Coordinates of C-alpha atoms and ligand atoms in Angstrom, one line a residue:
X1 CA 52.3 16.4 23.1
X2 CA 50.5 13.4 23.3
X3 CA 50.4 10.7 19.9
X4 CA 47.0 9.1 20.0
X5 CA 45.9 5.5 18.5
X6 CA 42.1 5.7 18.3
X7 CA 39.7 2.9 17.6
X8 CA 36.9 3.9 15.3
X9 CA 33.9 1.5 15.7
X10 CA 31.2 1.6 12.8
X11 CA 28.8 -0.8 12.1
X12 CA 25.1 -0.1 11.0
X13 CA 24.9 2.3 8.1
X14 CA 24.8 5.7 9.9
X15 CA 27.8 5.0 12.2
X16 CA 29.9 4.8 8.9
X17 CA 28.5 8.1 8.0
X18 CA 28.9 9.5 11.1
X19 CA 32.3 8.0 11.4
X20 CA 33.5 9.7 7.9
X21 CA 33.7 13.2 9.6
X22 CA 35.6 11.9 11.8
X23 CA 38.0 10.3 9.6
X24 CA 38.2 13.5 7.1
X25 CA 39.3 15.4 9.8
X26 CA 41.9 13.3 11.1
X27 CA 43.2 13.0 7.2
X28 CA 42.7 16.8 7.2
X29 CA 43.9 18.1 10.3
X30 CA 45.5 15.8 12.5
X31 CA 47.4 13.0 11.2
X32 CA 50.0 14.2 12.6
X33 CA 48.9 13.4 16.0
X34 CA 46.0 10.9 15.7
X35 CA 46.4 7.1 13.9
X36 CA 42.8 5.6 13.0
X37 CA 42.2 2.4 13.0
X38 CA 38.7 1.5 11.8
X39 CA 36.6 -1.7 13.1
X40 CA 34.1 -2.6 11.1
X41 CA 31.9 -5.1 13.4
X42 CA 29.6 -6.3 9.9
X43 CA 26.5 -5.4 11.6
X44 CA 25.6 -3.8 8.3
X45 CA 26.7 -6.0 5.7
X46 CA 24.7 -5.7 2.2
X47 CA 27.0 -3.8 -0.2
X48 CA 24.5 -1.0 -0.5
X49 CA 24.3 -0.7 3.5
X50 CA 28.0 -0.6 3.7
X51 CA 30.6 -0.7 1.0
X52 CA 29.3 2.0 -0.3
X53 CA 29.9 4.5 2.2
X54 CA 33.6 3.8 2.3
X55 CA 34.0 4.4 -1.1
X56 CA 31.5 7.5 -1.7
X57 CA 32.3 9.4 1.6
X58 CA 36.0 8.1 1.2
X59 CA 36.5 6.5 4.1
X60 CA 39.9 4.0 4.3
X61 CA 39.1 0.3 4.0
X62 CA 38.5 -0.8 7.9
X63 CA 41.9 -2.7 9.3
X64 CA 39.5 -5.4 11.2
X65 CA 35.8 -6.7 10.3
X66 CA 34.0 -8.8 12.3
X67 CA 31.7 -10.0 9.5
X68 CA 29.3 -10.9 12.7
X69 CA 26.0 -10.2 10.5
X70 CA 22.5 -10.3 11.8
X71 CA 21.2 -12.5 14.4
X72 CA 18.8 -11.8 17.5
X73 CA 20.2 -9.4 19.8
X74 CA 21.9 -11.1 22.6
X75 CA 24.2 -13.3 20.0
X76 CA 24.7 -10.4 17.5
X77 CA 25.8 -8.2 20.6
X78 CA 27.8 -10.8 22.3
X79 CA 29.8 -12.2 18.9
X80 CA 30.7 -8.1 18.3
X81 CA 32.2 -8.5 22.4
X82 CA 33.8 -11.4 22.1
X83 CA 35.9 -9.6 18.2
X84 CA 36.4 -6.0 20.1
X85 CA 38.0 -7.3 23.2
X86 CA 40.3 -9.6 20.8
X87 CA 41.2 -6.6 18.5
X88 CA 41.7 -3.9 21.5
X89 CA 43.5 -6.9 23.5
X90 CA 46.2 -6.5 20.1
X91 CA 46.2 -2.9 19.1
X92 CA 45.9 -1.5 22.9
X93 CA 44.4 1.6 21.7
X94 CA 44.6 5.0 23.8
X95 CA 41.1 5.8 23.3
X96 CA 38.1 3.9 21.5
X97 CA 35.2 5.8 19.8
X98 CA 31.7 5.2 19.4
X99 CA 28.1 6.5 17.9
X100 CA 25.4 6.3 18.5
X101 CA 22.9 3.9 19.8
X102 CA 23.2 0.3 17.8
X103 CA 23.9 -3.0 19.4
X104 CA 27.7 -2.4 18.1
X105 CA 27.7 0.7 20.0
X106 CA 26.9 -1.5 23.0
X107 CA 28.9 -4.0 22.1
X108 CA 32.1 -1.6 21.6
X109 CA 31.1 0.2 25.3
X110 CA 31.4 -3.4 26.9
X111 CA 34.5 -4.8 25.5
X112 CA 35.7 -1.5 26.2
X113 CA 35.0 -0.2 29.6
X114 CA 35.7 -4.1 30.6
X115 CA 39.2 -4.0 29.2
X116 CA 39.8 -0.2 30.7
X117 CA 40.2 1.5 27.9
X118 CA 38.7 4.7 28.1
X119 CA 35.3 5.3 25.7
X120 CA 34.6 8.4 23.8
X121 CA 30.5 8.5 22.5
X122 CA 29.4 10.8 20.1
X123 CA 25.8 11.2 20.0
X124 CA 25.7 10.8 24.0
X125 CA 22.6 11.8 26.0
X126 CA 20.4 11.3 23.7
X127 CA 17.1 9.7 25.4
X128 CA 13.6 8.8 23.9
X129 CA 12.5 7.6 27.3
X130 CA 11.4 4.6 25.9
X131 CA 13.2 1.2 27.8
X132 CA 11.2 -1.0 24.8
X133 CA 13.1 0.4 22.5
X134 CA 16.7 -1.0 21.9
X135 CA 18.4 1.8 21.3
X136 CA 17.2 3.3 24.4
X137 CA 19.3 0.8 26.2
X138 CA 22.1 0.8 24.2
X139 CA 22.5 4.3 24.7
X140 CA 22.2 4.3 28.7
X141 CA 24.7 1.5 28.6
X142 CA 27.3 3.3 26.1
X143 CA 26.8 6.9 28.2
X144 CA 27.8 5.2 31.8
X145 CA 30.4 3.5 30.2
X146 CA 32.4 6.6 28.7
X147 CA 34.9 8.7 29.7
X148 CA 34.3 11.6 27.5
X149 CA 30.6 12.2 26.7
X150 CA 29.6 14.4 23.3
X151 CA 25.7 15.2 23.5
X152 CA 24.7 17.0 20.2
X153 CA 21.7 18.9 21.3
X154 CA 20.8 21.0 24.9
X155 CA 18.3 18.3 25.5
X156 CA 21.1 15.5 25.0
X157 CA 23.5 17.7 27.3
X158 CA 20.3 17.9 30.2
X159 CA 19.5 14.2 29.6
X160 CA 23.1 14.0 30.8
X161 CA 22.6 16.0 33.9
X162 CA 19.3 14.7 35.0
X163 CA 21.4 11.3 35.0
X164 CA 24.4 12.6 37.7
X165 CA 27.0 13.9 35.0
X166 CA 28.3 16.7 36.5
X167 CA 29.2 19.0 33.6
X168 CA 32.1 21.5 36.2
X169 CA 34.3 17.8 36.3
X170 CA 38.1 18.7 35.9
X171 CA 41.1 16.8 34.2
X172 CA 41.7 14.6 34.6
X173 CA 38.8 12.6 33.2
X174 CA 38.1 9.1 34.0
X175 CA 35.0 7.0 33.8
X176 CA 34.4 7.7 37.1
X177 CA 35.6 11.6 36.7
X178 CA 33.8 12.2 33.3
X179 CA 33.7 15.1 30.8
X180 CA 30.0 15.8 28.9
X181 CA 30.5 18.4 26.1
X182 CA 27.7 20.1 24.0
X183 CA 28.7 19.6 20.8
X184 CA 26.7 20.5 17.6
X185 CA 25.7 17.4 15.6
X186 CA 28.5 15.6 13.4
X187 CA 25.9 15.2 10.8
X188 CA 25.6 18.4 10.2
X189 CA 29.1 18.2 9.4
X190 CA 28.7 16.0 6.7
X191 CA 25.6 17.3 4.9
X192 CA 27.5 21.0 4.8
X193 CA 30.0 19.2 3.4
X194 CA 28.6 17.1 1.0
X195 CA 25.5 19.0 -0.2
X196 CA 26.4 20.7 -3.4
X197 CA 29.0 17.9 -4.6
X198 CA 25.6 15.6 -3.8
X199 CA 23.7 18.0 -6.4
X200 CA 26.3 18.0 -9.2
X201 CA 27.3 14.5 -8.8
X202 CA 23.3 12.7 -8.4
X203 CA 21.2 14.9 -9.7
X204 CA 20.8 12.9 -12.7
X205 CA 19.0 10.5 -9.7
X206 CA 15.8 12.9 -10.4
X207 CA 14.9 12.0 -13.8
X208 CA 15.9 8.2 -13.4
X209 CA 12.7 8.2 -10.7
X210 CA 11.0 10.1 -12.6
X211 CA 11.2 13.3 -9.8
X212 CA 10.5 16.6 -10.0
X213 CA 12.0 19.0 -7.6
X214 CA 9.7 20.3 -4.8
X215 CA 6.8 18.0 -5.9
X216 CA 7.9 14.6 -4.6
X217 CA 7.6 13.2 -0.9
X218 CA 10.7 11.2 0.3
X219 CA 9.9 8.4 3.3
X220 CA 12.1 5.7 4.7
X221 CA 10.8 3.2 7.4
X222 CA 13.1 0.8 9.2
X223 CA 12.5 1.3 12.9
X224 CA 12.1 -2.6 14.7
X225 CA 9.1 -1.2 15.9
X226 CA 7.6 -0.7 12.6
X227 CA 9.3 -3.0 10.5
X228 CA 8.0 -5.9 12.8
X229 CA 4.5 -5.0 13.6
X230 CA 2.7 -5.9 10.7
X231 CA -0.5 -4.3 11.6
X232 CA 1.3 -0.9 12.2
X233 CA 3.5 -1.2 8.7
X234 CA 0.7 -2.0 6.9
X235 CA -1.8 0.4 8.2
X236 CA 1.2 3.6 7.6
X237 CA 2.0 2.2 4.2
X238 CA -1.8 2.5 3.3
X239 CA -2.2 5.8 4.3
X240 CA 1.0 6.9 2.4
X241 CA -0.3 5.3 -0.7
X242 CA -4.0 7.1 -0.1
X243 CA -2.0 10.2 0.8
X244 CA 0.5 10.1 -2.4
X245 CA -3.0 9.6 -4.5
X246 CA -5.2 12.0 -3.3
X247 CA -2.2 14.5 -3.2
X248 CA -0.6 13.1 -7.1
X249 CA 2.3 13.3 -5.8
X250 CA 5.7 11.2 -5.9
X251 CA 6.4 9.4 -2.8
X252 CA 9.7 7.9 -2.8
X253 CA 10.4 5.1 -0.6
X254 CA 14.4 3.9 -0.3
X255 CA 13.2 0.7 1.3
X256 CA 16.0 -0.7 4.2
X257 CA 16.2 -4.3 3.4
X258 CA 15.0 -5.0 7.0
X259 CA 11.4 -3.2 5.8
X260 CA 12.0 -5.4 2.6
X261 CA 11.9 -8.6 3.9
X262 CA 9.7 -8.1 6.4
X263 CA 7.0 -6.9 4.0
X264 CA 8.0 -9.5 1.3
X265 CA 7.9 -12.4 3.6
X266 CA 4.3 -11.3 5.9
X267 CA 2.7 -8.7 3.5
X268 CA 3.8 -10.5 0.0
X269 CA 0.3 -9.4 -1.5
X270 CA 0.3 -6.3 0.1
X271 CA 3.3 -5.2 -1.1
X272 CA 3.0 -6.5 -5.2
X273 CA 0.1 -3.8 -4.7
X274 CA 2.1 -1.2 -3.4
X275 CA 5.3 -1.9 -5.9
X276 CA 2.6 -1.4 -9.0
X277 CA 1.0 1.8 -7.1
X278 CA 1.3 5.0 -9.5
X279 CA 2.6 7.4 -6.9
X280 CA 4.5 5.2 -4.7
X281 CA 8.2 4.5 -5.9
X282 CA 10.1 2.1 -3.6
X283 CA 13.5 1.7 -4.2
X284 CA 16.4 -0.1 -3.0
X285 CA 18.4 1.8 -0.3
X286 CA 20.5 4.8 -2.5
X287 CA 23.8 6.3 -1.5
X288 CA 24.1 8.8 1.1
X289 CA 24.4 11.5 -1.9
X290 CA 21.7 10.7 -3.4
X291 CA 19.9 10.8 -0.1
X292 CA 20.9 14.0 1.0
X293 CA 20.0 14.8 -2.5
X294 CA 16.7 13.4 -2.4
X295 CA 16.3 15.1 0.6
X296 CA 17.0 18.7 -0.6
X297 CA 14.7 18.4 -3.2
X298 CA 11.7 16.4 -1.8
X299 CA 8.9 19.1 -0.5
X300 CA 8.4 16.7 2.7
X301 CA 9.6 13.7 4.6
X302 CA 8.3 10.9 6.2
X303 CA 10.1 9.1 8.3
X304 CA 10.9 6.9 11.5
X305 CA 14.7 7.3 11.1
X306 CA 16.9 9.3 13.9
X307 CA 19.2 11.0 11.1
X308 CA 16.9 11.7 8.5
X309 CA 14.4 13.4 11.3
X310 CA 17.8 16.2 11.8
X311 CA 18.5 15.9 7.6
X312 CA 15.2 16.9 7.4
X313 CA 16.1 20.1 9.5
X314 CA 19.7 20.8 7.7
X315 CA 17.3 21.0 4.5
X316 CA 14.4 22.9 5.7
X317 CA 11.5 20.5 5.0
X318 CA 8.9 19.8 7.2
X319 CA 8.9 16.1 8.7
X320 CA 6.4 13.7 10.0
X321 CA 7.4 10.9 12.5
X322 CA 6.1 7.8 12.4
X323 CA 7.1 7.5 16.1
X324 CA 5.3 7.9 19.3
X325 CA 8.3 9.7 20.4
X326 CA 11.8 11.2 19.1
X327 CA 15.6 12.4 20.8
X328 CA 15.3 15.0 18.3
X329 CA 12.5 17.2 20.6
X330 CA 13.7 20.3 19.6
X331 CA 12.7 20.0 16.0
X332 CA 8.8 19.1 17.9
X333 CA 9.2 21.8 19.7
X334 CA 10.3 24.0 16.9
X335 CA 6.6 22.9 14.9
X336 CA 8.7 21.5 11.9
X337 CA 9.0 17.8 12.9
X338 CA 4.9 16.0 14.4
X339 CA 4.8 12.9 15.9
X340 CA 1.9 10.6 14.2
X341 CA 3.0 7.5 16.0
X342 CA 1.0 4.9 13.2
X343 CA -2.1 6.9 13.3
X344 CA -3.9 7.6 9.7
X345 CA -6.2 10.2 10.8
X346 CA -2.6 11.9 12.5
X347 CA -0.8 11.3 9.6
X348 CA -2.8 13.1 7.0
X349 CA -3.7 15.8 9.4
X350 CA -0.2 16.7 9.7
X351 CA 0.8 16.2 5.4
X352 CA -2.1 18.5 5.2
X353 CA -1.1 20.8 7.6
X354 CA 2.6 20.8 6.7
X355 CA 1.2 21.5 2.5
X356 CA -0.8 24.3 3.5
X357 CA 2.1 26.4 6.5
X358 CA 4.9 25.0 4.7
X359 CA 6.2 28.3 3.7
X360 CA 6.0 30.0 7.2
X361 CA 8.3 27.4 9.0
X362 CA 11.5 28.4 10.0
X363 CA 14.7 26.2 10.9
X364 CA 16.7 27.1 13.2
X365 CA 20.3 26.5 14.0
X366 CA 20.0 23.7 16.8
X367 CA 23.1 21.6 15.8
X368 CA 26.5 23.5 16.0
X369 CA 28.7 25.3 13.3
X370 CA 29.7 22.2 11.3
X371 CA 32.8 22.1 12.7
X372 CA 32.0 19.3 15.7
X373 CA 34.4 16.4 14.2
X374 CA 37.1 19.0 14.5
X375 CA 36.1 20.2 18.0
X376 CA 36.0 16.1 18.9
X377 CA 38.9 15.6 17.9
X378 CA 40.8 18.8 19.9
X379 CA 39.3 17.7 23.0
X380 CA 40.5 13.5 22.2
X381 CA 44.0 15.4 22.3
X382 CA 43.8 17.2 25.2
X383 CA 42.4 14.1 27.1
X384 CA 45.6 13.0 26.8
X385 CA 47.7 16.0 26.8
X386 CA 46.0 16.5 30.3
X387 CA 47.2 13.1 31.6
Ligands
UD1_1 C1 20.1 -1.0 13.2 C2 20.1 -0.4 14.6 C3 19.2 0.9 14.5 C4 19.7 1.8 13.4 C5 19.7 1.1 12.1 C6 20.3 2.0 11.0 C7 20.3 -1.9 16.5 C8 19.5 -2.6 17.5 N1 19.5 -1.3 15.5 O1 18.8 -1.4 12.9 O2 19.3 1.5 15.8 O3 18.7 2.9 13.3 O4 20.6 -0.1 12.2 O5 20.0 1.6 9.8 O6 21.5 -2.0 16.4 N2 19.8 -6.7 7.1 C9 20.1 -7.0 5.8 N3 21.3 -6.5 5.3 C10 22.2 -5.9 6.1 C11 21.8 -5.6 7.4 C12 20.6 -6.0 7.9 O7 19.4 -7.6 5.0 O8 23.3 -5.5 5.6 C13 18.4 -7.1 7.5 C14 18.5 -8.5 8.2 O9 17.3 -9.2 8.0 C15 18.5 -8.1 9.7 C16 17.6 -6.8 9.7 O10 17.9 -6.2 8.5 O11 18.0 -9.1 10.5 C17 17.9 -5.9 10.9 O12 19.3 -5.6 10.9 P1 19.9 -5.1 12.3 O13 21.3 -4.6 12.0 O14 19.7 -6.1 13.4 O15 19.0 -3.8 12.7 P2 18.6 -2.6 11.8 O16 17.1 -2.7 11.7 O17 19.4 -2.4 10.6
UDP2 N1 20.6 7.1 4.4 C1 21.2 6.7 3.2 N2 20.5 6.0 2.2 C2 19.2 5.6 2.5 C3 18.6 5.9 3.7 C4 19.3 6.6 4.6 O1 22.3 7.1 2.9 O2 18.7 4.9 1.6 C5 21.3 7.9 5.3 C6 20.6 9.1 5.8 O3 20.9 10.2 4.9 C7 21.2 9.3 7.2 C8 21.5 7.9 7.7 O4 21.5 7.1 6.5 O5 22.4 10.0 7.1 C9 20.4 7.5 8.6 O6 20.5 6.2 8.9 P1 19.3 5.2 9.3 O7 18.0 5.9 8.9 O8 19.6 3.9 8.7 O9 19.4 5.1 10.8 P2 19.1 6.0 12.1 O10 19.7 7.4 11.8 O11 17.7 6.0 12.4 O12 19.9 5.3 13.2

């Protein structure tokens, strides 16, 4: 039997959440077998976009971090190259992992594939068909790059298909020879896991914004394509405010420090309105308990975010996209998520919509058992029992 030294690669908020099921099975179930090392490439730096995580979801202290920061794309991707191929050039890793879509998830698929070291991506096959979007490239990089391919949903696993992965490949797996799964979603993982100990350990978070359960609306912007299109962020923030008055209700915004600054620095009147609104409550970003909490007790979300579009799912309340498109179809499909792009009229159609049917909406179980860290990890072993 194979002893495996795996690379974990986080760097934007989510990737450290994603990454902590990950690292609670290997402290669980595999230590035996597996030795993490964690690369942290600073992507995500602010102590309320990072440290946190670490501590809260009890994550070890990452054994390299780049520290690279933000910058424009090409130089924040390329200074996150140059410290991955210096850190896998040292530890020679059997196997490096990666999530998602963000420019360190590009970053870690280049050093990588470059340096042959095989790459494992969770959250593969996931496609907005939308080459303006960042991500969208990021993740068609980081797919053709791996070796073993984890899509999270059947349209992920298609996406996959439709792009020449052949899903009857046999050990043993190379890049050129590799292995798509369908997995369930290693979020869902987490928010099984972390759900009640979120409600006995924040729910004092409620009365300290002044929330009632059931009666508040949570939304988080942060998309590029929102955050930097002034028109567009104004015009959604408008209707959210006329929405949260007509309706008097709560809307709580956990505001991403890129939405922050971006609003602080073009909208700076704007958003001194907005801040003294009655119904609107922004906030600085909160934990990921006291988002998962905010989320099971919010009667709706709003949102532009991949993982709170599927959080939105794990706790059965309706959400409204503020994108054109989504990787999370199935939940369109399903009726519970609507796509409103920026559109006002869209917007409150759909919050009205979404009051009234609420009730009737059901959720079904699109993203696995809970259990798809574990069933990563099995498959990471056999890789290399296989070999
Ligand atoms: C990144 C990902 C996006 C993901 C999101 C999760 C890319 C291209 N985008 O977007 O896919 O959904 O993370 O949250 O990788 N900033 C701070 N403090 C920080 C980090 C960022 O103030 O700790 C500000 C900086 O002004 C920075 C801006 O946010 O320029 C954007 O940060 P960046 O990491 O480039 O992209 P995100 O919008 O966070
Ligand atoms: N999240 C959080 N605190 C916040 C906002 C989001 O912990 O203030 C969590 C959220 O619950 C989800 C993840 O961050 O698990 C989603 O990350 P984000 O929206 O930044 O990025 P995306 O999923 O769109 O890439």
């Amino acid at each position: 039997m194979a002893f495996v030294k795996l690379l974990n690669i986080v760097g934007a908020r989510p990737q450290i959440i994603k990454a902590s099921a990950i690292s609670r099975a290997i402290r669980n179930n595999h230590s035996d077998r597996i030795r993490e090392i964690i690369l942290h490439t600073g992507q995500h730096y602010d102590k309320e976009l990072s440290e946190i995580f670490f501590s809260e979801l009890e994550i070890h202290r990452p054994e390299y971090n780049l520290s690279v920061g933000s910058a424009r794309h090409g130089r924040q991707t390329s200074l996150i190259i140059t410290g991955i191929e210096e850190v896998l050039l040292k530890e020679k890793p059997d196997c490096v992992l990666l999530y998602g879509d963000t420019n360190s998830t590009l970053a870690g698929a280049i050093a990588t594939v470059k340096l042959r070291f095989p790459v494992i991506h969770v959250e593969a096959g996931l496609r907005s068909f939308n080459k303006t979007m960042p991500e969208e490239i990021n993740r068609i990089v980081s797919d053709h790059s791996s070796t073993l391919l984890f899509a999270p949903t059947n349209a992920a696993f298609k996406n996959l298909m439709n792009e020449g992965f052949k899903p009857e490949n046999s050990p043993p797996y190379t890049i050129d020879n590799p292995k798509i799964y369908l997995t369930g979603d290693i979020m869902y993982d987490n928010s099984l896991f972390y759900a009640e100990m979120a409600e006995k350990k924040k729910v004092s978070l409620l009365d300290r914004l002044g929330l009632v359960r059931d009666n508040f609306t949570l939304v988080t912007i942060h998309r590029e394509s929102n955050t930097d299109n002034l028109t567009r962020l104004e015009r959604i923030l408008k209707t959210l405010r006329e929405l949260a008055e007509e309706y008097k209700m709560p809307f709580v915004m956990p505001l991403h420090p890129r939405t922050a600054i971006s609003l602080k620095t073009n909208l700076e009147k704007f958003y001194s309105e907005l801040q003294r609104s009655e119904f609107i409550k922004i906030t600085p970003p909160v934990s990921y308990l006291e988002m998962i909490l905010l989320e099971k007790t919010s009667r709706m979300i709003i949102t532009d975010s991949g993982g709170v579009q599927k959080e939105s799912h794990f706790f059965r309340k309706p959400c409204i996209v503020l994108r054109k498109e989504t990787e999370w179809i199935e939940l369109v499909m399903n009726g519970t998520a609507r796509l409103v792009d920026a559109d006002p009229e869209l917007i409150k159609k759909e919050f009205k919509g979404f009051s009234e049917s609420q009730a009737m909406l059901e959720y079904p179980g699109f993203y696995g058992d809970g259990k798809t860290a574990e069933f990563i990890l099995k498959e990471i072993l056999l890789l290399f029992d296989n070999q």
